[in-house]
XYZ file of C-alpha atoms in Angstrom:
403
model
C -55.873 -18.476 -20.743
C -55.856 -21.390 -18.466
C -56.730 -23.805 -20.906
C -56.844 -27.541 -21.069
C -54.935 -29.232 -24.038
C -52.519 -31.720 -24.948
C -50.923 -33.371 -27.478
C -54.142 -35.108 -29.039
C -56.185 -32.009 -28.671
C -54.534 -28.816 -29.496
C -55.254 -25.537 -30.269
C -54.863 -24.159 -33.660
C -52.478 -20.964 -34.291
C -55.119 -18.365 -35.117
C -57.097 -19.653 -31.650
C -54.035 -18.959 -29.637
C -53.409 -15.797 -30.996
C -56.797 -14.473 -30.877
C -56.842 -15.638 -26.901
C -53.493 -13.159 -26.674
C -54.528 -11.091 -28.349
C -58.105 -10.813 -25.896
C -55.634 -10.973 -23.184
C -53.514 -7.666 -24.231
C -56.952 -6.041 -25.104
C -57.830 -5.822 -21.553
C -54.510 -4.383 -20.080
C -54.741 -0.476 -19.965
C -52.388 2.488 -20.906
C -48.944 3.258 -19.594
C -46.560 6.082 -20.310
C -42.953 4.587 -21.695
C -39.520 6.006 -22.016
C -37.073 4.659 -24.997
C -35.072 6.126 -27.273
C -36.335 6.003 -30.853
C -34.425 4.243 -33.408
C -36.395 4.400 -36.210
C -39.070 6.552 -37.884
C -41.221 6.178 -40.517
C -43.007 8.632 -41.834
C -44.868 7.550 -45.039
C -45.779 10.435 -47.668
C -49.614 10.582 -47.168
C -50.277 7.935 -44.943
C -52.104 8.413 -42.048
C -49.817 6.206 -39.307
C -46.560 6.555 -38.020
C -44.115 4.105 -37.379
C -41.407 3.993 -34.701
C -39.543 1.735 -32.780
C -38.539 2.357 -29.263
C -35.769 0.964 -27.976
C -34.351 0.894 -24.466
C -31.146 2.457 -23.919
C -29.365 0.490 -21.346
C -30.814 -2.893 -22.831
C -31.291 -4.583 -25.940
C -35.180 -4.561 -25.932
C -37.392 -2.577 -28.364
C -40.764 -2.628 -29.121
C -42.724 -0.987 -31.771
C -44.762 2.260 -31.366
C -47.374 3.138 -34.087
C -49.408 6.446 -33.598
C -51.913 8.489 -36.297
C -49.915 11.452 -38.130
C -51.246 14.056 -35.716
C -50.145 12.818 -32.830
C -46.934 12.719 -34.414
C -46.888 15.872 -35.787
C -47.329 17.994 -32.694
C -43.542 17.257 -31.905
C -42.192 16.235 -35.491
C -40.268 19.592 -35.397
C -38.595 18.251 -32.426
C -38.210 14.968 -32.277
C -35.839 12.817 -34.736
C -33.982 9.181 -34.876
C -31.787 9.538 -31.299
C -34.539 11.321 -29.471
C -35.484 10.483 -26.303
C -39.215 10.579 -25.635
C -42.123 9.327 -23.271
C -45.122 8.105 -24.905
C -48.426 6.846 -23.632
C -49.831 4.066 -25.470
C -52.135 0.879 -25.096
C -50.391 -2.392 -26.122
C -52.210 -4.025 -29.319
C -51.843 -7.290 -30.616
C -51.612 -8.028 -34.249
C -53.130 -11.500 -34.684
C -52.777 -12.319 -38.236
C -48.533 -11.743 -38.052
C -49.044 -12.565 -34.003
C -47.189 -9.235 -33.518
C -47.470 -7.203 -30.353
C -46.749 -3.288 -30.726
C -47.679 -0.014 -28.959
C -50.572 2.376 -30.001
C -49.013 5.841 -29.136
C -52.501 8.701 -28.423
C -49.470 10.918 -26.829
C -45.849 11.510 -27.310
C -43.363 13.921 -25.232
C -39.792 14.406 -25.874
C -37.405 14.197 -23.036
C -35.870 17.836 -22.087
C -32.556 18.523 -20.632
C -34.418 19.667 -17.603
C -35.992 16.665 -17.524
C -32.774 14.435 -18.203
C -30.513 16.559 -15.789
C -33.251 15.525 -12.809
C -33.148 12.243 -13.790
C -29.437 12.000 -13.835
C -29.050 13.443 -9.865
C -32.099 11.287 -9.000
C -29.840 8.338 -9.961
C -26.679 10.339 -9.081
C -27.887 10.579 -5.104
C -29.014 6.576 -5.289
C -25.578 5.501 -6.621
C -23.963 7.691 -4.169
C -25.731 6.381 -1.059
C -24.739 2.777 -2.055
C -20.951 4.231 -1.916
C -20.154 3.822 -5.227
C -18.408 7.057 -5.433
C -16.385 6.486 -1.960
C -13.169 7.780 -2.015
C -11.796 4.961 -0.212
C -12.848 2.964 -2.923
C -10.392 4.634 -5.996
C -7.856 1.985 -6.670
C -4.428 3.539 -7.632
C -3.068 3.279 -10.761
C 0.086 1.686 -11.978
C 3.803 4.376 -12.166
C 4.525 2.662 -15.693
C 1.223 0.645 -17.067
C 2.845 -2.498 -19.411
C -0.647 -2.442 -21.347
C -3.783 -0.136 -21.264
C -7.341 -1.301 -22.580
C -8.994 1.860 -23.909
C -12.583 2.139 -25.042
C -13.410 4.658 -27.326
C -15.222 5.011 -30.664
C -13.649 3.777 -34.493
C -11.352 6.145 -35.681
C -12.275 9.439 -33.358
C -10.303 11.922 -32.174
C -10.160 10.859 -28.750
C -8.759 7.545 -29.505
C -6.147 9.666 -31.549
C -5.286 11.647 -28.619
C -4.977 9.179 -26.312
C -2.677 6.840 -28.380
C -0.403 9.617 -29.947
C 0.292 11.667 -26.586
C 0.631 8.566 -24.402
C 3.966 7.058 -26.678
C 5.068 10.384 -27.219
C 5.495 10.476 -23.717
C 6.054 6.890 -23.198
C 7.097 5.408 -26.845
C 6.888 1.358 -25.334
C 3.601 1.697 -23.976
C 1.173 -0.932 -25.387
C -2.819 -1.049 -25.949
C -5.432 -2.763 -26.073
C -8.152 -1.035 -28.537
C -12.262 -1.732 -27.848
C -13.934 -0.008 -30.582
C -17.755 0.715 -29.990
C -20.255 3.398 -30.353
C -20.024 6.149 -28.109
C -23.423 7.756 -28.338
C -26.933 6.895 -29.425
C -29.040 3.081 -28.712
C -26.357 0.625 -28.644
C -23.418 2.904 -26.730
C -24.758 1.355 -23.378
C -24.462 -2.065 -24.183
C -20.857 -1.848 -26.552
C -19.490 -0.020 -23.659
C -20.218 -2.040 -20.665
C -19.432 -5.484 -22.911
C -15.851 -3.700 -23.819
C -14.715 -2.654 -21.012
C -15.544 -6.180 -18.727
C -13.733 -8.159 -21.960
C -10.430 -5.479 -21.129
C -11.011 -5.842 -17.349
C -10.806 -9.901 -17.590
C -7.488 -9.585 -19.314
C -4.813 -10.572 -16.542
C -2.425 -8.578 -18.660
C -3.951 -4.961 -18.785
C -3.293 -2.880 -15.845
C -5.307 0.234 -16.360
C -8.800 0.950 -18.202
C -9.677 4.287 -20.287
C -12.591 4.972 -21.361
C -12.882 7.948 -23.781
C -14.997 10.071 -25.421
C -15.036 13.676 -27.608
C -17.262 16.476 -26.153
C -20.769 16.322 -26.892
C -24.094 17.595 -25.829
C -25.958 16.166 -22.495
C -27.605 14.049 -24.617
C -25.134 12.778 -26.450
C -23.139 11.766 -23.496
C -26.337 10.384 -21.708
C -24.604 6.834 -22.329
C -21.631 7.294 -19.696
C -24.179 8.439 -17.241
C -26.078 5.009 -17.161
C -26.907 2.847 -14.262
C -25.866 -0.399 -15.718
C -22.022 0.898 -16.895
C -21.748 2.797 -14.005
C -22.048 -0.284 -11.953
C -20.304 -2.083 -14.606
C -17.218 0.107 -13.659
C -17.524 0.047 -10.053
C -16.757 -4.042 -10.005
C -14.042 -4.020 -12.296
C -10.536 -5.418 -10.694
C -8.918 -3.166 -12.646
C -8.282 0.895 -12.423
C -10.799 2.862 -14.478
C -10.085 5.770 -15.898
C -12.735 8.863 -17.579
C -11.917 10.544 -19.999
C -15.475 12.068 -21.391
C -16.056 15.251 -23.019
C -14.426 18.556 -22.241
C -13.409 19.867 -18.671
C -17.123 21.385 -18.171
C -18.614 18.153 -19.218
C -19.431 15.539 -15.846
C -21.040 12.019 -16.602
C -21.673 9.931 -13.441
C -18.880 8.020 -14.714
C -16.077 10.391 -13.727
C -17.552 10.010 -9.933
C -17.292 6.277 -9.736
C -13.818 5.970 -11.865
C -10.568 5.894 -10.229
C -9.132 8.467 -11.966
C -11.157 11.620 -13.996
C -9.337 12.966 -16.795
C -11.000 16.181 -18.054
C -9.898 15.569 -22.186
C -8.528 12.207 -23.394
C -5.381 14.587 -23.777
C -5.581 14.921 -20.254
C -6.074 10.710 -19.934
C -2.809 9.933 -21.554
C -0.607 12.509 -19.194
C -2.306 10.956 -16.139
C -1.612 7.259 -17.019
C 1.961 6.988 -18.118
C 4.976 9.332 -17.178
C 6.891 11.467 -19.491
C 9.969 9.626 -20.728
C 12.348 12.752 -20.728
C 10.792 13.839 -17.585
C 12.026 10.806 -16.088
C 15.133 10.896 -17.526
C 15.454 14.635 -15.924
C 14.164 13.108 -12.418
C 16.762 10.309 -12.762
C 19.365 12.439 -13.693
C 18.415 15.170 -10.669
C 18.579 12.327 -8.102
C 21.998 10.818 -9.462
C 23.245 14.554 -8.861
C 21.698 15.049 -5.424
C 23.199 11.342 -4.382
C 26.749 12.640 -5.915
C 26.876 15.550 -3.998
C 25.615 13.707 -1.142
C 28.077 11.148 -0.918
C 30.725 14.209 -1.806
C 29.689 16.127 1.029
C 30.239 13.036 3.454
C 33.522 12.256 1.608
C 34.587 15.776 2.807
C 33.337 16.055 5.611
C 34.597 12.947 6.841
C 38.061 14.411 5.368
C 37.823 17.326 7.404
C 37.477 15.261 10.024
C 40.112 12.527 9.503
C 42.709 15.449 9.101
C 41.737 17.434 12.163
C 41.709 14.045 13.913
C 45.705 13.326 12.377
C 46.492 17.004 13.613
C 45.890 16.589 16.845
C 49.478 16.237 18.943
C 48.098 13.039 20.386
C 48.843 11.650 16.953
C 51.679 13.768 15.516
C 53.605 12.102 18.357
C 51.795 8.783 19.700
C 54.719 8.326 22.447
C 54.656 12.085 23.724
C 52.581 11.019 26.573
C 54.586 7.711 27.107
C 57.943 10.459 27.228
C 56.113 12.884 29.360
C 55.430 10.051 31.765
C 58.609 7.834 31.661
C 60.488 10.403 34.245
C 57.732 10.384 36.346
C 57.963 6.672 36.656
C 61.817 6.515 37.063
C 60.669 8.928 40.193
C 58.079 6.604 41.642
C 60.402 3.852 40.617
C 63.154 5.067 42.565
C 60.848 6.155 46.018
C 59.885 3.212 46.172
C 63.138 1.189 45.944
C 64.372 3.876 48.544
C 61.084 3.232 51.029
C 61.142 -0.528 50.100
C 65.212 -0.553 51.289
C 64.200 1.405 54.607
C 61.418 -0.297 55.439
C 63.773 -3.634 55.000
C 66.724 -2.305 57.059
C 64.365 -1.053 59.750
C 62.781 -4.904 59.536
C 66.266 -6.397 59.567
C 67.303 -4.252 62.831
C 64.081 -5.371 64.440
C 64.756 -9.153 63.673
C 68.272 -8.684 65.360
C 67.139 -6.915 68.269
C 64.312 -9.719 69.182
C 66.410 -12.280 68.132
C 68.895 -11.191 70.489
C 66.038 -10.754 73.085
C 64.826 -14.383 72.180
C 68.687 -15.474 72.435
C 68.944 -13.938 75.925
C 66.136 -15.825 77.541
C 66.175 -18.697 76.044
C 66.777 -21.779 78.546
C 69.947 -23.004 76.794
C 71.947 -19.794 77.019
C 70.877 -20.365 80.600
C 72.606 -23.573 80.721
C 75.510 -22.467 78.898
C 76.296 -20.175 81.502
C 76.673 -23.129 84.442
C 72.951 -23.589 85.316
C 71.554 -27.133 84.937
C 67.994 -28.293 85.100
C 66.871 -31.341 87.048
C 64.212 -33.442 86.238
C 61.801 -36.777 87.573
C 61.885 -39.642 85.979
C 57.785 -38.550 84.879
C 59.296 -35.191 82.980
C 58.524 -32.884 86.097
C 61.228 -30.182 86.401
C 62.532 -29.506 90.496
C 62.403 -25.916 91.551
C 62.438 -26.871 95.145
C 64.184 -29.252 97.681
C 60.970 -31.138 98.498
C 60.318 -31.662 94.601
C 63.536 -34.029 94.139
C 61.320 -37.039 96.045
C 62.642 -39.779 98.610
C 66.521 -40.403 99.126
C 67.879 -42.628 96.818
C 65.668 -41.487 93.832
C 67.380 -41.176 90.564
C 67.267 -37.679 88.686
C 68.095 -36.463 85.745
C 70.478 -33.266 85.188
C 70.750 -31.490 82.165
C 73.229 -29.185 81.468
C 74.769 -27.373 78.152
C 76.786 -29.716 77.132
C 73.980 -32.824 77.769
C 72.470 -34.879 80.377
C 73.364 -37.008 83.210
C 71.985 -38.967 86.384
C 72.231 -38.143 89.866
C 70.812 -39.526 93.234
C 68.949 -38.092 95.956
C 70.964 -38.208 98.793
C 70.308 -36.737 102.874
C-alpha cells in the first residue's frame, strides 16, 4: 500500500478501502480466544453474528459464521462463553468494517481453562510474585478499608455488617464493579489502583460470592494479578468459598476463605479487646501486688532482724571491750613511760658523772695555750715565761710557765 499521494492528488475513500480491503484478503486463518458478548441469532437467516471480546482488555472484534457452524455448539455455548474460533479476517468495504469469518468454533472446557490457569500460575510464580517475603502486614486497627466488590451482593453485605459489628468506627471506602463476565477484568484492576492511590486507606479487600471456575475466571487474570502485586497497600482475597482458589489469593497479602472470613481478619473484635485489656490490667494488678508483698515480706523480715530491733546492741556489746583495751593501754602506755623516765635518770646521771665540769667541780682544772690546745703533759705547757690559761669550776684564770 506504499502509495504516492499528497494533498493535490489524493485518493478517494472507496480506493482506500478497496486497497485494505486487498490487503486483509491475503492474510490467512488464525484460531482466537475471546469471550462472547453478544449473539445474534436471526430466525431463518443463514449467518450468525457475534462479537468477541477480550477479557482482560477492552478490545472486541466481530465474528460472523454460517448457521451450521454455529449450530454444532449452540447447545453449549451462550453470551459469557468462552470459546476459540478459527476464522479469516474480512473486510467490509462499503461500511470500511473489518470482522472475522468464523468456518470453526470450540468452547473453552474447564479442563482446558484449569491448564491454562497453572500454565500462568507456574509463570507468575517464577517471577516471585507469590514470595512469601513479599506479604506486607496488615494494620492492628485499619482507620479506612477500600473494598471492591459487586453493587449490592452479599459479599459486600458481609463484609460491611461483620466488620462494625466487630469494630462499630471502622470506615470504608466502597468500589462497586462487576465481578464476573467481559468487563470484571478491567472494573477490577481500575478500582482497586483508584483505592490503592488513596493516602488514607490502609488495607484493600477485594470480594467476591462463590461461583463456578468460570465465573471466577476474572480474579485469576494476568493483568489484576499483577495489578495487585504493585499496590503500596495490603491486599486482601476474599473470593468464593473455602474450596474455591483464584491466583489472586497466592499473590494477596492476606487470603480470606469467605468475605465473612475477610472482615474477622482485618479489624479486631471490640469486646474481645476489651476482654484482652481487661485480662492484662488484672495480670499487671496482681503483678505489682505480688511485688508489693513480697517486698513486704521482705521489709519486715529485714525490721526483725536484732540488728535493727536494737541498732546500738553491737555498740553495747562492744563498749566494755573498749573500756578494756582502753585501760591496757593506759596501763602499758604508763609502764612503758616510767621505765623511759628511769632510763633518762640513770644516763643522765651517767652523762652527769663524766662530764668535764663535774670534773672541775671536784678541784681539777684544765690548762690551755693561747691557740686552744689543752696540756696533758709537762712538755705541752711550751717555753718558760709562756702565759696559760687555767680553767677551773668556778672560771678561768692566767698563769705562767715557770722552771
Amino acid at each position: 500500500m506504499a502509495l504516492q499521494t499528497s494533498a493535490e492528488a489524493p485518493l478517494p475513500v472507496g480506493d482506500v478501502s478497496r486497497l485494505i480491503g486487498g490487503w486483509i484478503d491475503r492474510l490467512g486463518a488464525v484460531w482466537v480466544e475471546g469471550q462472547i458478548t453478544q449473539l445474534s441469532r436471526r430466525p431463518g437467516a443463514g449467518v450468525v453474528f457475534l462479537t468477541l471480546r477480550d477479557p482482560s482488555q477492552d478490545i472486541s472484534v466481530s465474528v460472523t459464521c454460517f448457521r451450521q457452524v454455529f449450530d454444532r455448539i449452540a447447545d453449549v455455548v451462550t453470551e459469557g462463553a468462552r470459546v476459540v474460533v478459527l476464522a479469516k479476517p474480512e473486510w467490509y468495504a462499503p461500511r470500511g468494517q473489518l470482522s472475522l469469518r468464523a468456518t470453526e468454533i470450540r468452547p473453552v472446557g474447564i479442563g482446558e481453562l484449569l491448564v491454562r490457569l497453572e500454565r500462568l500460575k507456574k509463570s507468575l510464580a517464577s517471577e516471585g510474585l507469590f514470595a512469601l517475603d513479599r506479604k506486607k502486614p496488615l494494620p492492628f486497627l485499619p482507620q479506612l478499608i477500600g473494598l471492591v466488590c459487586g453493587r449490592a451482593s452479599a459479599a459486600e453485605r458481609d463484609v460491611l455488617e461483620n466488620a462494625r459489628r466487630r469494630w462499630p468506627a471502622v470506615r470504608f471506602e466502597v468500589r462497586n464493579t462487576a465481578v464476573q463476565g467481559v468487563h470484571a477484568v478491567n472494573q477490577v484492576v481500575q478500582a482497586v489502583k483508584e483505592l490503592d492511590d488513596l493516602p488514607d486507606v490502609d488495607v484493600i479487600v477485594v470480594a467476591r460470592g462463590g461461583g463456578s471456575v468460570e465465573d471466577l475466571l476474572p480474579f485469576s487474570d494476568e493483568q489484576l494479578i499483577r495489578t495487585v502485586a504493585a499496590c503500596r497497600t495490603p491486599v486482601v482475597s476474599a473470593i468464593g468459598h473455602e474450596p474455591d482458589s483464584p491466583l489472586l489469593d497466592l499473590v494477596a497479602d492476606l487470603r480470606a476463605s469467605t468475605p465473612t472470613d475477610a472482615a474477622k481478619k482485618i479489624v479486631p473484635d471490640v469486646g474481645e479487646e476489651l476482654d484482652r485489656v481487661q485480662q492484662l490490667r488484672d495480670r499487671a494488678l496482681r503483678t505489682v501486688r505480688g511485688l508489693l508483698d513480697r517486698e513486704e515480706r521482705g521489709l519486715a523480715h529485714t525490721l526483725g532482724r536484732p540488728s535493727m530491733e536494737r541498732p546500738l546492741w553491737m555498740v553495747d556489746e562492744r563498749a566494755s571491750e573498749i573500756d578494756a583495751l582502753i585501760g591496757r593501754g593506759r596501763r602499758v602506755l604508763g609502764h612503758l613511760l616510767d621505765r623511759a623516765d628511769s632510763e633518762l635518770v640513770h644516763t643522765r646521771a651517767r652523762v652527769v658523772a663524766l662530764s668535764p665540769a663535774a670534773t672541775l667541780e671536784r678541784g681539777y682544772a684544765v690548762l690551755q695555750r693561747a691557740d686552744g690546745h689543752v696540756v696533758r703533759a709537762p712538755a705541752d705547757a711550751g717555753p718558760v715565761g709562756e702565759v696559760l690559761r687555767a680553767r677551773v669550776s668556778g672560771g678561768e684564770f692566767a698563769v705562767r710557765v715557770s722552771e
